[in-house]
C-alpha cells in the first residue's frame, strides 16, 4: 500500500502553521509567527518590479550560486559591517532563504553518523534537517530566565564525533545576543575539537541598546571554520522573498554548493536583483530600522509586563520570551491555546524548540513577535491586560 516515509512519519505540522490556523479561527491578533505586517523599503520592492518588467533575463534561471552582483553585495556588506574579507566568487552562495542555506550547509559539510550540537531552544527546522541527513543531535540548553548556557554542559557536548555546531545569534526565540565571552568559549571549543560552526545570523540587524552583534567568523581563527548564514527576510521585511545566503571559506563553501545545486539549484532571480540593491542601502536605513524596532520592543515589553508576565527585554531579534506562571496555571501549549481563543492574542509555545529532556525549561514560557504595526501592538496590549484581571 502507498505510505509516507519513515523519516517524516514522526513530524507533525509546524507550530507556526498550527498557531496561524488557530489565530485565524479565533480572529486573534497574531503575535505568533515572525511575519511583519508592514512592507519592506519601497525602493527595494521597486527594484524587484523593475527586474520583473524590464529585465527579461531576470525571469530565467540565475547562475546556481546566485548572481555575481548579489554575491558581491553580500561580500561588501560583510566588509562594511564586520570588516570581513569574503571572496564574492568562491566564498558566497545564494540560497532559497536561510532555511535552505542551513540545510545545504548540513548536507554539504556533515556526514551521516556524525554529531551536531544544537543550542536549545533551537529554531524548529534544524532538527528535521539533521534527521534527513542521518546526523545525531546533541543538545545544550540555554537556562531561563537569563537564557545562558552552562560552560560545563557546552564542554561536555563536544565529543570525538562532533562535526558541527549550529549557532543562532541574535537568538530566536530567546532574544539573546551572545556576548564576546560566550562566543569565545564556543570558538575555543570548536578550534580544539576541529568543529565547523553553522552560524545563523538572520537577525544581525535587529540589535537593541548596548548589545553588539558579534559574527562568529570575526573571532580569531574562526573565518576558516564558520559558515555564516543570513537572509533578506528579517533585515528588509520581505520574509516572503525567501532569499538567503551563506558565506565562508571557499573550501567549506564548495561542499555547501554541491548540496545546494541538487536541493534547489538556484533561488528566485528577480528577488536577487532587488536583494543586491537592499544590501547596498546606506547606514541610515539600518539605523532607522533599529530605532523603529526598539520602539516596538518597548511597546510589547511593557504590554506583557502590564499583563502580569515576567519579561527580560530581548537584546536582539523581534521576539520576546515571557513567563506567564503568575497569571496562568498550565503548560505553554495550554497557555497559547487559551490566549488565542479567550484573550484574542496568538503566541508561540516554545517547548517544541527543546529536546524532550529539556522541554520542561520552557513549560511556563510564551514567545511573542513584535514585527507588527504599533497600532496592532497597542491593541494586543489592551487585550493582554485582561489576563491579569
Ligand atoms: N522565523 C520565523 C519565526 O520564528 C518564521 C518561521 C516559519 O514560519 N517557519 O517565527
GROMACS .gro file of C-alpha atoms and ligand atoms in nm:
model
  399
    1UNK     CA    1   0.000   0.000   0.000
    2UNK     CA    2   0.116   0.356  -0.067
    3UNK     CA    3   0.255   0.510   0.254
    4UNK     CA    4   0.472   0.800   0.365
    5UNK     CA    5   0.840   0.769   0.452
    6UNK     CA    6   0.960   0.676   0.800
    7UNK     CA    7   1.184   0.983   0.807
    8UNK     CA    8   0.882   1.215   0.811
    9UNK     CA    9   0.636   0.989   0.991
   10UNK     CA   10   0.713   1.148   1.328
   11UNK     CA   11   0.676   1.509   1.210
   12UNK     CA   12   0.357   1.696   1.295
   13UNK     CA   13   0.250   2.026   1.138
   14UNK     CA   14   0.494   2.303   1.232
   15UNK     CA   15   0.390   2.504   1.536
   16UNK     CA   16   0.382   2.816   1.315
   17UNK     CA   17   0.117   2.671   1.084
   18UNK     CA   18  -0.081   2.532   1.378
   19UNK     CA   19  -0.089   2.868   1.558
   20UNK     CA   20  -0.166   3.060   1.236
   21UNK     CA   21  -0.472   2.843   1.181
   22UNK     CA   22  -0.585   2.881   1.542
   23UNK     CA   23  -0.538   3.259   1.525
   24UNK     CA   24  -0.744   3.278   1.207
   25UNK     CA   25  -1.020   3.066   1.356
   26UNK     CA   26  -1.048   3.292   1.664
   27UNK     CA   27  -0.973   3.622   1.485
   28UNK     CA   28  -0.684   3.669   1.726
   29UNK     CA   29  -0.408   3.925   1.686
   30UNK     CA   30  -0.129   3.703   1.564
   31UNK     CA   31   0.197   3.761   1.751
   32UNK     CA   32   0.300   3.403   1.675
   33UNK     CA   33   0.497   3.364   1.353
   34UNK     CA   34   0.765   3.627   1.292
   35UNK     CA   35   0.585   3.778   0.995
   36UNK     CA   36   0.594   4.158   0.956
   37UNK     CA   37   0.255   4.318   0.881
   38UNK     CA   38   0.428   4.606   0.700
   39UNK     CA   39   0.618   4.624   0.374
   40UNK     CA   40   0.988   4.638   0.300
   41UNK     CA   41   1.158   4.958   0.172
   42UNK     CA   42   0.975   5.094  -0.136
   43UNK     CA   43   1.292   5.124  -0.341
   44UNK     CA   44   1.379   4.761  -0.278
   45UNK     CA   45   1.033   4.645  -0.386
   46UNK     CA   46   1.064   4.875  -0.690
   47UNK     CA   47   1.394   4.712  -0.783
   48UNK     CA   48   1.217   4.374  -0.791
   49UNK     CA   49   0.931   4.518  -1.002
   50UNK     CA   50   1.181   4.672  -1.243
   51UNK     CA   51   1.362   4.342  -1.274
   52UNK     CA   52   1.037   4.158  -1.346
   53UNK     CA   53   0.917   4.408  -1.606
   54UNK     CA   54   1.225   4.544  -1.772
   55UNK     CA   55   1.486   4.272  -1.749
   56UNK     CA   56   1.382   3.965  -1.947
   57UNK     CA   57   1.699   3.790  -1.835
   58UNK     CA   58   1.578   3.815  -1.474
   59UNK     CA   59   1.278   3.594  -1.548
   60UNK     CA   60   1.500   3.299  -1.631
   61UNK     CA   61   1.737   3.089  -1.418
   62UNK     CA   62   2.009   3.284  -1.246
   63UNK     CA   63   2.351   3.123  -1.200
   64UNK     CA   64   2.310   2.840  -0.949
   65UNK     CA   65   2.535   3.008  -0.692
   66UNK     CA   66   2.349   3.338  -0.725
   67UNK     CA   67   2.401   3.646  -0.941
   68UNK     CA   68   2.751   3.786  -0.933
   69UNK     CA   69   2.606   4.126  -0.831
   70UNK     CA   70   2.433   3.981  -0.526
   71UNK     CA   71   2.737   3.778  -0.424
   72UNK     CA   72   2.947   4.091  -0.445
   73UNK     CA   73   2.686   4.281  -0.240
   74UNK     CA   74   2.698   4.006   0.026
   75UNK     CA   75   3.077   4.032   0.044
   76UNK     CA   76   3.063   4.415   0.054
   77UNK     CA   77   2.805   4.407   0.334
   78UNK     CA   78   3.025   4.171   0.538
   79UNK     CA   79   3.318   4.405   0.482
   80UNK     CA   80   3.120   4.722   0.563
   81UNK     CA   81   2.961   4.595   0.886
   82UNK     CA   82   3.212   4.341   1.017
   83UNK     CA   83   3.538   4.411   0.841
   84UNK     CA   84   3.534   4.058   0.699
   85UNK     CA   85   3.708   3.975   0.377
   86UNK     CA   86   3.488   3.739   0.175
   87UNK     CA   87   3.562   3.609  -0.175
   88UNK     CA   88   3.245   3.700  -0.371
   89UNK     CA   89   3.309   3.427  -0.628
   90UNK     CA   90   3.409   3.124  -0.422
   91UNK     CA   91   3.311   3.237  -0.073
   92UNK     CA   92   2.944   3.333  -0.111
   93UNK     CA   93   2.638   3.138  -0.221
   94UNK     CA   94   2.275   3.248  -0.264
   95UNK     CA   95   2.002   3.012  -0.141
   96UNK     CA   96   1.623   2.990  -0.118
   97UNK     CA   97   1.611   3.159   0.222
   98UNK     CA   98   1.821   3.089   0.530
   99UNK     CA   99   1.625   2.767   0.584
  100UNK     CA  100   1.766   2.616   0.266
  101UNK     CA  101   2.106   2.766   0.346
  102UNK     CA  102   2.123   2.578   0.676
  103UNK     CA  103   2.004   2.253   0.521
  104UNK     CA  104   2.261   2.280   0.240
  105UNK     CA  105   2.534   2.362   0.497
  106UNK     CA  106   2.446   2.044   0.690
  107UNK     CA  107   2.427   1.826   0.378
  108UNK     CA  108   2.748   1.970   0.238
  109UNK     CA  109   2.971   1.956   0.547
  110UNK     CA  110   2.848   1.687   0.789
  111UNK     CA  111   2.844   1.310   0.737
  112UNK     CA  112   2.584   1.052   0.833
  113UNK     CA  113   2.659   0.926   1.184
  114UNK     CA  114   2.837   1.247   1.290
  115UNK     CA  115   2.714   1.456   1.582
  116UNK     CA  116   2.596   1.817   1.560
  117UNK     CA  117   2.546   2.034   1.867
  118UNK     CA  118   2.217   2.223   1.890
  119UNK     CA  119   2.178   2.504   2.141
  120UNK     CA  120   1.826   2.495   2.283
  121UNK     CA  121   1.577   2.644   2.227
  122UNK     CA  122   1.669   2.591   1.861
  123UNK     CA  123   1.481   2.706   1.551
  124UNK     CA  124   1.241   2.432   1.452
  125UNK     CA  125   1.387   2.331   1.114
  126UNK     CA  126   1.735   2.247   1.248
  127UNK     CA  127   1.640   1.912   1.398
  128UNK     CA  128   1.443   1.772   1.099
  129UNK     CA  129   1.734   1.883   0.878
  130UNK     CA  130   1.970   1.670   1.088
  131UNK     CA  131   1.727   1.378   1.082
  132UNK     CA  132   1.705   1.395   0.699
  133UNK     CA  133   2.081   1.364   0.687
  134UNK     CA  134   2.113   1.081   0.942
  135UNK     CA  135   2.303   1.302   1.188
  136UNK     CA  136   2.279   1.277   1.568
  137UNK     CA  137   2.180   1.595   1.756
  138UNK     CA  138   2.349   1.672   2.088
  139UNK     CA  139   2.165   1.930   2.296
  140UNK     CA  140   2.297   2.215   2.509
  141UNK     CA  141   2.022   2.416   2.678
  142UNK     CA  142   2.010   2.786   2.750
  143UNK     CA  143   1.874   2.820   3.102
  144UNK     CA  144   1.590   3.059   3.189
  145UNK     CA  145   1.543   3.331   3.291
  146UNK     CA  146   1.877   3.466   3.159
  147UNK     CA  147   1.896   3.211   2.873
  148UNK     CA  148   2.266   3.145   2.916
  149UNK     CA  149   2.442   2.812   2.869
  150UNK     CA  150   2.640   2.636   3.138
  151UNK     CA  151   3.003   2.628   3.014
  152UNK     CA  152   3.048   2.276   3.155
  153UNK     CA  153   2.740   2.149   2.972
  154UNK     CA  154   2.871   2.301   2.649
  155UNK     CA  155   3.216   2.149   2.701
  156UNK     CA  156   3.065   1.807   2.770
  157UNK     CA  157   2.870   1.816   2.444
  158UNK     CA  158   3.188   1.808   2.234
  159UNK     CA  159   3.298   1.450   2.156
  160UNK     CA  160   3.525   1.283   1.901
  161UNK     CA  161   3.215   1.256   1.675
  162UNK     CA  162   3.121   1.626   1.684
  163UNK     CA  163   3.138   1.768   1.333
  164UNK     CA  164   2.948   2.095   1.366
  165UNK     CA  165   2.755   2.323   1.597
  166UNK     CA  166   2.453   2.523   1.483
  167UNK     CA  167   2.461   2.863   1.645
  168UNK     CA  168   2.198   3.135   1.623
  169UNK     CA  169   2.285   3.486   1.737
  170UNK     CA  170   2.082   3.707   1.786
  171UNK     CA  171   1.886   3.407   1.910
  172UNK     CA  172   1.533   3.308   1.817
  173UNK     CA  173   1.325   3.260   2.035
  174UNK     CA  174   1.507   3.392   2.345
  175UNK     CA  175   1.617   3.731   2.210
  176UNK     CA  176   1.968   3.667   2.342
  177UNK     CA  177   2.270   3.817   2.169
  178UNK     CA  178   2.573   3.611   2.268
  179UNK     CA  179   2.847   3.808   2.439
  180UNK     CA  180   3.215   3.805   2.347
  181UNK     CA  181   3.279   3.577   2.643
  182UNK     CA  182   3.016   3.325   2.528
  183UNK     CA  183   3.129   3.344   2.164
  184UNK     CA  184   3.493   3.297   2.265
  185UNK     CA  185   3.417   2.982   2.463
  186UNK     CA  186   3.224   2.834   2.169
  187UNK     CA  187   3.503   2.931   1.929
  188UNK     CA  188   3.776   2.785   2.151
  189UNK     CA  189   3.593   2.452   2.181
  190UNK     CA  190   3.537   2.441   1.803
  191UNK     CA  191   3.906   2.501   1.738
  192UNK     CA  192   4.010   2.245   1.999
  193UNK     CA  193   3.779   1.974   1.855
  194UNK     CA  194   3.809   2.078   1.489
  195UNK     CA  195   3.439   2.156   1.457
  196UNK     CA  196   3.257   2.365   1.193
  197UNK     CA  197   3.018   2.641   1.301
  198UNK     CA  198   2.697   2.688   1.105
  199UNK     CA  199   2.613   3.037   1.226
  200UNK     CA  200   2.256   3.151   1.166
  201UNK     CA  201   2.276   3.531   1.186
  202UNK     CA  202   1.949   3.628   1.018
  203UNK     CA  203   1.865   3.877   1.299
  204UNK     CA  204   2.204   4.052   1.260
  205UNK     CA  205   2.045   4.397   1.219
  206UNK     CA  206   1.790   4.354   1.497
  207UNK     CA  207   2.000   4.464   1.793
  208UNK     CA  208   1.897   4.680   2.088
  209UNK     CA  209   2.059   4.910   2.344
  210UNK     CA  210   2.418   4.817   2.420
  211UNK     CA  211   2.408   4.473   2.260
  212UNK     CA  212   2.650   4.420   1.976
  213UNK     CA  213   2.620   4.150   1.712
  214UNK     CA  214   2.944   3.952   1.701
  215UNK     CA  215   2.962   3.735   1.388
  216UNK     CA  216   3.134   3.407   1.472
  217UNK     CA  217   3.353   3.449   1.161
  218UNK     CA  218   3.515   3.761   1.315
  219UNK     CA  219   3.669   3.569   1.606
  220UNK     CA  220   4.038   3.480   1.567
  221UNK     CA  221   4.085   3.166   1.359
  222UNK     CA  222   3.712   3.120   1.302
  223UNK     CA  223   3.659   3.251   0.946
  224UNK     CA  224   3.807   2.932   0.807
  225UNK     CA  225   3.570   2.707   1.003
  226UNK     CA  226   3.248   2.912   1.002
  227UNK     CA  227   2.962   2.911   0.754
  228UNK     CA  228   2.768   3.232   0.812
  229UNK     CA  229   2.403   3.228   0.711
  230UNK     CA  230   2.181   3.531   0.670
  231UNK     CA  231   1.891   3.646   0.458
  232UNK     CA  232   1.671   3.925   0.324
  233UNK     CA  233   1.357   3.842   0.520
  234UNK     CA  234   1.425   3.996   0.859
  235UNK     CA  235   1.659   4.283   0.772
  236UNK     CA  236   1.438   4.412   0.489
  237UNK     CA  237   1.091   4.298   0.600
  238UNK     CA  238   1.039   4.071   0.298
  239UNK     CA  239   1.006   3.726   0.458
  240UNK     CA  240   0.812   3.602   0.154
  241UNK     CA  241   1.102   3.652  -0.084
  242UNK     CA  242   1.295   3.355   0.052
  243UNK     CA  243   1.637   3.488  -0.042
  244UNK     CA  244   1.918   3.376   0.184
  245UNK     CA  245   2.290   3.323   0.160
  246UNK     CA  246   2.595   3.156   0.307
  247UNK     CA  247   2.944   3.296   0.319
  248UNK     CA  248   3.266   3.150   0.444
  249UNK     CA  249   3.587   2.977   0.347
  250UNK     CA  250   3.584   2.857  -0.016
  251UNK     CA  251   3.686   2.504   0.093
  252UNK     CA  252   3.372   2.467   0.307
  253UNK     CA  253   3.151   2.662   0.064
  254UNK     CA  254   3.242   2.410  -0.204
  255UNK     CA  255   3.060   2.139  -0.007
  256UNK     CA  256   2.758   2.363   0.052
  257UNK     CA  257   2.741   2.450  -0.321
  258UNK     CA  258   2.749   2.083  -0.419
  259UNK     CA  259   2.449   2.018  -0.195
  260UNK     CA  260   2.265   2.337  -0.297
  261UNK     CA  261   2.280   2.255  -0.668
  262UNK     CA  262   2.066   1.946  -0.606
  263UNK     CA  263   1.841   2.089  -0.335
  264UNK     CA  264   1.706   2.395  -0.517
  265UNK     CA  265   1.968   2.458  -0.790
  266UNK     CA  266   1.909   2.834  -0.768
  267UNK     CA  267   1.695   3.097  -0.595
  268UNK     CA  268   1.441   3.349  -0.727
  269UNK     CA  269   1.618   3.569  -0.983
  270UNK     CA  270   1.418   3.899  -0.968
  271UNK     CA  271   1.441   3.897  -0.587
  272UNK     CA  272   1.819   3.850  -0.609
  273UNK     CA  273   1.848   4.167  -0.815
  274UNK     CA  274   1.648   4.359  -0.555
  275UNK     CA  275   1.845   4.196  -0.272
  276UNK     CA  276   2.171   4.334  -0.412
  277UNK     CA  277   2.011   4.679  -0.407
  278UNK     CA  278   1.890   4.630  -0.047
  279UNK     CA  279   2.228   4.524   0.088
  280UNK     CA  280   2.377   4.842  -0.052
  281UNK     CA  281   2.131   5.077   0.126
  282UNK     CA  282   2.306   5.348   0.327
  283UNK     CA  283   2.375   5.321   0.701
  284UNK     CA  284   2.075   5.543   0.775
  285UNK     CA  285   1.842   5.262   0.661
  286UNK     CA  286   1.983   5.025   0.922
  287UNK     CA  287   1.982   5.294   1.195
  288UNK     CA  288   1.617   5.382   1.131
  289UNK     CA  289   1.529   5.013   1.119
  290UNK     CA  290   1.680   4.960   1.466
  291UNK     CA  291   1.510   5.269   1.608
  292UNK     CA  292   1.174   5.152   1.473
  293UNK     CA  293   1.218   4.808   1.626
  294UNK     CA  294   1.345   4.944   1.959
  295UNK     CA  295   1.015   5.133   1.998
  296UNK     CA  296   0.814   4.820   1.908
  297UNK     CA  297   1.014   4.610   2.153
  298UNK     CA  298   0.949   4.862   2.430
  299UNK     CA  299   0.580   4.875   2.347
  300UNK     CA  300   0.531   4.499   2.365
  301UNK     CA  301   0.763   4.455   2.665
  302UNK     CA  302   0.551   4.696   2.872
  303UNK     CA  303   0.227   4.539   2.747
  304UNK     CA  304   0.343   4.193   2.858
  305UNK     CA  305   0.463   4.323   3.196
  306UNK     CA  306   0.137   4.510   3.240
  307UNK     CA  307  -0.045   4.181   3.176
  308UNK     CA  308   0.140   4.026   3.470
  309UNK     CA  309   0.407   3.833   3.284
  310UNK     CA  310   0.776   3.821   3.373
  311UNK     CA  311   0.985   3.952   3.086
  312UNK     CA  312   1.350   4.026   3.019
  313UNK     CA  313   1.354   4.275   2.732
  314UNK     CA  314   1.531   4.100   2.442
  315UNK     CA  315   1.878   4.215   2.335
  316UNK     CA  316   1.805   4.126   1.973
  317UNK     CA  317   1.557   3.965   1.725
  318UNK     CA  318   1.190   4.062   1.707
  319UNK     CA  319   1.078   3.810   1.969
  320UNK     CA  320   1.009   3.831   2.340
  321UNK     CA  321   1.001   3.532   2.572
  322UNK     CA  322   0.760   3.588   2.859
  323UNK     CA  323   0.696   3.379   3.170
  324UNK     CA  324   0.321   3.351   3.230
  325UNK     CA  325   0.329   3.147   3.553
  326UNK     CA  326   0.190   3.433   3.767
  327UNK     CA  327  -0.124   3.466   3.554
  328UNK     CA  328  -0.197   3.117   3.422
  329UNK     CA  329  -0.191   2.762   3.557
  330UNK     CA  330  -0.099   2.519   3.283
  331UNK     CA  331   0.173   2.446   3.029
  332UNK     CA  332   0.287   2.653   2.733
  333UNK     CA  333   0.063   2.481   2.481
  334UNK     CA  334  -0.244   2.525   2.702
  335UNK     CA  335  -0.150   2.888   2.756
  336UNK     CA  336  -0.103   2.956   2.382
  337UNK     CA  337  -0.443   2.797   2.308
  338UNK     CA  338  -0.612   2.989   2.592
  339UNK     CA  339  -0.453   3.319   2.495
  340UNK     CA  340  -0.551   3.277   2.131
  341UNK     CA  341  -0.910   3.163   2.187
  342UNK     CA  342  -1.007   3.355   2.504
  343UNK     CA  343  -0.789   3.668   2.505
  344UNK     CA  344  -0.755   3.706   2.128
  345UNK     CA  345  -0.375   3.720   2.105
  346UNK     CA  346  -0.173   3.437   1.948
  347UNK     CA  347   0.179   3.343   2.062
  348UNK     CA  348   0.417   3.052   2.006
  349UNK     CA  349   0.457   2.784   2.276
  350UNK     CA  350   0.834   2.726   2.287
  351UNK     CA  351   0.866   2.370   2.427
  352UNK     CA  352   0.880   2.243   2.066
  353UNK     CA  353   1.217   2.418   2.033
  354UNK     CA  354   1.363   2.188   2.300
  355UNK     CA  355   1.451   1.819   2.323
  356UNK     CA  356   1.209   1.612   2.532
  357UNK     CA  357   1.470   1.605   2.807
  358UNK     CA  358   1.486   1.984   2.840
  359UNK     CA  359   1.134   2.087   2.735
  360UNK     CA  360   1.036   2.150   3.097
  361UNK     CA  361   1.261   2.459   3.092
  362UNK     CA  362   1.007   2.636   2.872
  363UNK     CA  363   0.687   2.499   3.027
  364UNK     CA  364   0.579   2.842   3.156
  365UNK     CA  365   0.709   3.047   2.862
  366UNK     CA  366   0.546   3.201   2.555
  367UNK     CA  367   0.711   3.367   2.255
  368UNK     CA  368   0.562   3.689   2.120
  369UNK     CA  369   0.665   3.856   1.792
  370UNK     CA  370   0.672   4.236   1.769
  371UNK     CA  371   0.732   4.278   1.394
  372UNK     CA  372   0.389   4.440   1.378
  373UNK     CA  373   0.242   4.788   1.334
  374UNK     CA  374   0.235   4.999   1.653
  375UNK     CA  375  -0.145   5.014   1.643
  376UNK     CA  376  -0.171   4.635   1.634
  377UNK     CA  377   0.076   4.604   1.922
  378UNK     CA  378  -0.129   4.858   2.120
  379UNK     CA  379  -0.449   4.664   2.057
  380UNK     CA  380  -0.271   4.343   2.159
  381UNK     CA  381  -0.168   4.524   2.479
  382UNK     CA  382  -0.531   4.617   2.551
  383UNK     CA  383  -0.639   4.256   2.509
  384UNK     CA  384  -0.348   4.119   2.712
  385UNK     CA  385  -0.437   4.347   3.003
  386UNK     CA  386  -0.745   4.127   3.059
  387UNK     CA  387  -0.509   3.845   3.162
  388UNK     CA  388  -0.404   3.998   3.493
  389UNK     CA  389  -0.761   4.069   3.600
  390LIG     N1  390   1.147   3.254   1.160
  390LIG     C1  391   1.009   3.286   1.180
  390LIG     C2  392   0.968   3.259   1.322
  390LIG     O1  393   1.043   3.206   1.400
  390LIG     C3  394   0.918   3.211   1.085
  390LIG     C4  395   0.931   3.065   1.091
  390LIG     C5  396   0.845   2.982   0.999
  390LIG     O2  397   0.730   3.015   0.974
  390LIG     N2  398   0.897   2.872   0.955
  390LIG     O3  399   0.858   3.295   1.358
   0.00000   0.00000   0.00000
